[in-house]
Every structure is written in C-alpha cells, then in structure tokens.
Coordinates of N, CA and C in Angstrom, one line a residue:
M172 N -3.5 -11.0 -16.0 CA -2.7 -11.7 -15.0 C -2.0 -10.6 -14.1
A173 N -1.8 -10.9 -12.9 CA -1.1 -10.0 -12.0 C 0.3 -10.5 -11.6
D174 N 1.2 -9.6 -11.4 CA 2.5 -9.9 -10.9 C 2.7 -9.3 -9.5
K175 N 3.2 -10.1 -8.6 CA 3.4 -9.7 -7.2 C 4.8 -10.2 -6.7
K176 N 5.5 -9.2 -6.2 CA 6.8 -9.6 -5.6 C 6.9 -8.8 -4.3
T177 N 7.7 -9.3 -3.4 CA 7.9 -8.6 -2.1 C 9.4 -8.5 -1.8
R178 N 9.8 -7.5 -1.1 CA 11.2 -7.4 -0.6 C 11.1 -6.7 0.8
Y179 N 11.9 -7.3 1.7 CA 11.9 -6.8 3.1 C 13.2 -6.0 3.3
D180 N 13.0 -4.8 3.8 CA 14.2 -3.9 4.2 C 14.3 -4.0 5.7
K181 N 15.3 -4.8 6.1 CA 15.5 -5.0 7.5 C 15.9 -3.8 8.3
K182 N 16.8 -2.9 7.7 CA 17.3 -1.7 8.3 C 16.1 -0.8 8.6
N183 N 15.2 -0.6 7.7 CA 14.1 0.3 7.9 C 12.8 -0.4 8.4
K184 N 12.8 -1.7 8.6 CA 11.7 -2.5 9.1 C 10.5 -2.2 8.1
T185 N 10.8 -2.3 6.8 CA 9.8 -2.0 5.8 C 9.6 -3.2 4.8
M186 N 8.3 -3.5 4.6 CA 8.0 -4.5 3.5 C 7.6 -3.7 2.3
W187 N 8.3 -4.0 1.2 CA 7.9 -3.5 -0.1 C 7.2 -4.5 -0.9
V188 N 6.0 -4.1 -1.5 CA 5.2 -5.1 -2.2 C 5.0 -4.5 -3.6
Y189 N 5.5 -5.2 -4.6 CA 5.3 -4.8 -6.0 C 4.1 -5.4 -6.6
R190 N 3.3 -4.6 -7.3 CA 2.1 -5.2 -8.0 C 2.0 -4.6 -9.4
E191 N 1.7 -5.5 -10.3 CA 1.5 -5.1 -11.7 C 0.2 -5.8 -12.2
F192 N -0.7 -5.1 -12.6 CA -2.0 -5.7 -13.1 C -2.1 -5.4 -14.6
D193 N -2.9 -6.3 -15.3 CA -3.1 -6.2 -16.7 C -4.0 -4.9 -17.0
K194 N -4.9 -4.7 -16.0 CA -5.8 -3.5 -16.2 C -5.5 -2.5 -15.0
S195 N -5.3 -1.3 -15.4 CA -4.9 -0.3 -14.4 C -6.0 0.0 -13.3
K196 N -7.3 -0.3 -13.7 CA -8.3 -0.1 -12.7 C -8.6 -1.4 -12.0
T197 N -7.6 -1.9 -11.3 CA -7.7 -3.1 -10.6 C -7.3 -2.8 -9.1
L198 N -8.1 -3.1 -8.2 CA -7.8 -2.9 -6.8 C -7.0 -4.1 -6.2
V199 N -6.1 -3.8 -5.3 CA -5.4 -4.9 -4.6 C -6.5 -5.6 -3.9
P200 N -6.6 -6.9 -3.9 CA -7.6 -7.7 -3.2 C -7.7 -7.3 -1.7
S201 N -8.9 -7.2 -1.2 CA -9.1 -6.7 0.2 C -8.4 -7.7 1.2
D202 N -8.5 -9.0 0.9 CA -7.9 -9.9 1.9 C -6.3 -9.8 1.9
E203 N -5.7 -9.4 0.8 CA -4.3 -9.1 0.8 C -4.0 -7.9 1.6
L204 N -4.8 -6.8 1.4 CA -4.6 -5.6 2.1 C -4.8 -5.8 3.6
Q205 N -5.8 -6.5 4.0 CA -6.1 -6.8 5.4 C -4.9 -7.6 6.0
G206 N -4.3 -8.5 5.2 CA -3.2 -9.3 5.7 C -2.0 -8.4 6.1
W207 N -1.7 -7.4 5.2 CA -0.6 -6.5 5.5 C -0.9 -5.6 6.6
V208 N -2.2 -5.1 6.7 CA -2.5 -4.3 7.8 C -2.4 -5.0 9.1
K209 N -2.8 -6.2 9.2 CA -2.7 -7.0 10.4 C -1.2 -7.2 10.8
Q210 N -0.4 -7.5 9.8 CA 1.0 -7.7 10.1 C 1.7 -6.4 10.6
K211 N 1.3 -5.3 10.0 CA 1.8 -4.0 10.4 C 1.3 -3.7 11.8
Q212 N 0.1 -3.9 12.1 CA -0.4 -3.7 13.5 C 0.2 -4.6 14.5
S213 N 0.6 -5.8 14.1 CA 1.2 -6.7 15.1 C 2.7 -6.4 15.3
G214 N 3.2 -5.6 14.3 CA 4.6 -5.2 14.4 C 5.6 -6.2 13.9
E215 N 5.1 -7.3 13.2 CA 6.0 -8.2 12.6 C 5.4 -8.9 11.4
T216 N 6.3 -9.4 10.5 CA 5.9 -10.1 9.3 C 5.5 -11.5 9.7
D217 N 5.0 -12.2 8.8 CA 4.6 -13.6 9.0 C 5.9 -14.5 9.3
D218 N 7.0 -14.0 8.9 CA 8.3 -14.6 9.2 C 8.9 -14.2 10.5
G219 N 8.2 -13.3 11.2 CA 8.7 -12.9 12.5 C 9.7 -11.7 12.5
E220 N 9.9 -11.1 11.3 CA 10.7 -9.9 11.2 C 10.0 -8.7 11.8
P221 N 10.7 -7.8 12.4 CA 10.0 -6.5 12.9 C 9.5 -5.7 11.7
L222 N 8.3 -5.2 11.8 CA 7.7 -4.5 10.7 C 7.0 -3.2 11.2
E223 N 7.4 -2.1 10.6 CA 6.9 -0.7 10.9 C 6.1 -0.1 9.7
H224 N 6.6 -0.5 8.5 CA 6.0 0.1 7.3 C 5.7 -0.9 6.2
V225 N 4.6 -0.7 5.5 CA 4.3 -1.5 4.3 C 4.1 -0.5 3.2
N226 N 4.8 -0.7 2.1 CA 4.7 0.2 0.9 C 4.4 -0.6 -0.3
Y227 N 3.4 -0.2 -1.0 CA 3.1 -0.8 -2.3 C 3.8 0.0 -3.5
V228 N 4.4 -0.8 -4.4 CA 4.9 -0.2 -5.6 C 4.1 -0.7 -6.8
F229 N 3.5 0.2 -7.5 CA 2.7 -0.1 -8.7 C 3.5 0.2 -9.9
A230 N 3.3 -0.7 -10.9 CA 4.1 -0.6 -12.2 C 3.7 0.7 -12.9
D231 N 2.5 1.2 -12.8 CA 2.1 2.4 -13.5 C 1.3 3.4 -12.6
E232 N 1.3 4.6 -13.0 CA 0.7 5.7 -12.2 C -0.8 5.5 -12.2
Q233 N -1.5 5.0 -13.2 CA -2.9 4.9 -13.2 C -3.3 3.9 -12.1
T234 N -2.6 2.8 -12.0 CA -2.9 1.8 -10.9 C -2.7 2.4 -9.6
A235 N -1.6 3.1 -9.4 CA -1.3 3.8 -8.1 C -2.5 4.7 -7.8
E236 N -2.9 5.5 -8.7 CA -4.0 6.4 -8.5 C -5.3 5.7 -8.1
Y237 N -5.6 4.6 -8.7 CA -6.8 3.8 -8.5 C -6.8 3.2 -7.1
N238 N -5.6 2.9 -6.6 CA -5.4 2.2 -5.3 C -5.0 3.2 -4.2
H239 N -4.8 4.4 -4.5 CA -4.3 5.4 -3.5 C -5.2 5.6 -2.3
Q240 N -6.4 5.8 -2.5 CA -7.3 6.1 -1.4 C -7.4 4.9 -0.4
P241 N -7.7 3.7 -0.9 CA -7.8 2.6 0.1 C -6.4 2.3 0.8
M242 N -5.3 2.5 0.1 CA -4.0 2.4 0.7 C -3.8 3.4 1.8
S243 N -4.2 4.7 1.5 CA -4.0 5.7 2.4 C -4.8 5.5 3.7
F244 N -6.1 5.0 3.5 CA -6.9 4.7 4.6 C -6.3 3.6 5.5
S245 N -5.6 2.7 4.9 CA -5.0 1.6 5.6 C -3.6 2.0 6.1
N246 N -3.2 3.2 5.8 CA -1.9 3.7 6.2 C -0.7 2.9 5.6
L247 N -0.9 2.6 4.3 CA 0.2 1.9 3.6 C 0.7 2.9 2.5
G248 N 2.0 2.9 2.3 CA 2.6 3.8 1.3 C 2.3 3.4 -0.1
V249 N 2.3 4.3 -1.0 CA 2.0 4.1 -2.4 C 3.1 4.7 -3.3
Y250 N 3.7 3.9 -4.1 CA 4.9 4.3 -4.9 C 4.6 3.8 -6.4
V251 N 5.4 4.4 -7.3 CA 5.3 4.0 -8.7 C 6.7 3.6 -9.2
G252 N 6.8 2.5 -9.9 CA 8.1 2.1 -10.5 C 8.2 0.6 -10.3
D253 N 9.4 0.2 -9.8 CA 9.6 -1.2 -9.5 C 10.3 -1.3 -8.1
L254 N 10.7 -2.5 -7.7 CA 11.3 -2.6 -6.4 C 12.7 -1.9 -6.3
D255 N 13.3 -1.8 -7.4 CA 14.7 -1.2 -7.4 C 14.7 0.3 -7.6
D256 N 13.7 0.8 -8.3 CA 13.7 2.2 -8.6 C 12.2 2.7 -8.6
H257 N 11.9 3.4 -7.6 CA 10.5 3.9 -7.4 C 10.4 5.3 -6.8
E258 N 9.3 5.9 -7.0 CA 9.0 7.3 -6.4 C 7.7 7.3 -5.7
K259 N 7.6 8.0 -4.7 CA 6.4 8.1 -3.9 C 5.3 8.7 -4.8
Y260 N 4.1 8.1 -4.8 CA 3.0 8.6 -5.7 C 2.4 9.8 -5.0
Q261 N 2.3 10.9 -5.9 CA 1.7 12.1 -5.4 C 0.4 12.4 -6.2
S262 N -0.7 12.3 -5.6 CA -2.0 12.5 -6.3 C -2.1 14.0 -6.5
E263 N -2.7 14.4 -7.6 CA -3.0 15.8 -7.9 C -3.9 16.4 -6.9
E264 N -4.7 15.6 -6.2 CA -5.7 16.0 -5.2 C -5.1 16.0 -3.8
G265 N -3.8 15.6 -3.7 CA -3.2 15.5 -2.4 C -3.6 14.2 -1.7
E266 N -3.2 14.1 -0.4 CA -3.6 13.0 0.4 C -5.0 13.1 0.8
P267 N -5.7 11.9 0.8 CA -7.1 11.9 1.2 C -7.2 12.3 2.7
E268 N -8.3 13.0 3.1 CA -8.5 13.3 4.5 C -9.6 12.4 5.0
F269 N -9.5 12.0 6.2 CA -10.5 11.1 6.8 C -10.8 11.7 8.2
S270 N -12.1 11.8 8.4 CA -12.6 12.2 9.7 C -13.5 11.0 10.2
T271 N -13.1 10.2 11.1 CA -13.8 9.1 11.5 C -15.2 9.4 11.9
K272 N -15.4 10.4 12.7 CA -16.8 10.7 13.2 C -17.6 11.1 11.9
K273 N -17.1 12.0 11.1 CA -17.9 12.4 9.9 C -18.1 11.2 9.0
D274 N -17.1 10.4 8.8 CA -17.2 9.2 7.9 C -18.3 8.3 8.3
F275 N -18.6 8.2 9.6 CA -19.6 7.3 10.2 C -20.9 8.0 10.5
G276 N -21.0 9.3 10.1 CA -22.3 10.0 10.3 C -22.5 10.6 11.7
I277 N -21.4 10.7 12.4 CA -21.5 11.3 13.8 C -21.0 12.7 13.7
E278 N -21.8 13.6 14.1 CA -21.4 15.0 14.0 C -21.0 15.6 15.4

C-alpha cells in the first residue's frame, strides 16, 4: 500500500508531495508524474495557486534513489524524510546528466 500526502507552500510557490511505498523499488506512477509536470509547466496548481516548484519527499533513501533519475529528468526535486522534516536527496553518483541530442541518437 502507498501513502501520499501533499502540502502547498504559498510563499515559495512550491508543492510538496510525500510518498511512502511498501517496496522501495517502486516508481511513482507515470500519470502522476505527468500531472505534476503539466501543472508546473502551466505555472499553477489544479486549485489555481501559482506554482514554480514540485518536490517529492520519500520516506526512505532507497525509494528516493530509485525515483531520482525520472524525477531529475522531469525537473522535480527529490527529498528524504517527511513533509515536516526532510533533506535534499544526494545521489552518490551526483545529478544525472541529460543531452537531448545524444539521448535521441542525434550527433
């Protein structure tokens, strides 16, 4: 079973999304990710609040690691902890690098 909570920070125009999964090797569903990306791109939440940042907070470091790359690709923040007390996730490998041309086989 998964646990999901959200909190909006009006001052920083940031949506915080807390996720806890039974299995650490569980990806956030793609339709959920796409929903947040669309809201971020539109600049507002579904409730009409201004939105500049979306940050996911995972209950454990293993889940944060497993979700780090797709979150980074979507330009969403990754944190570990809970909505009240969290730290930015730092992968041992650093931030993933993306080269659009190279990723699509264009040299």
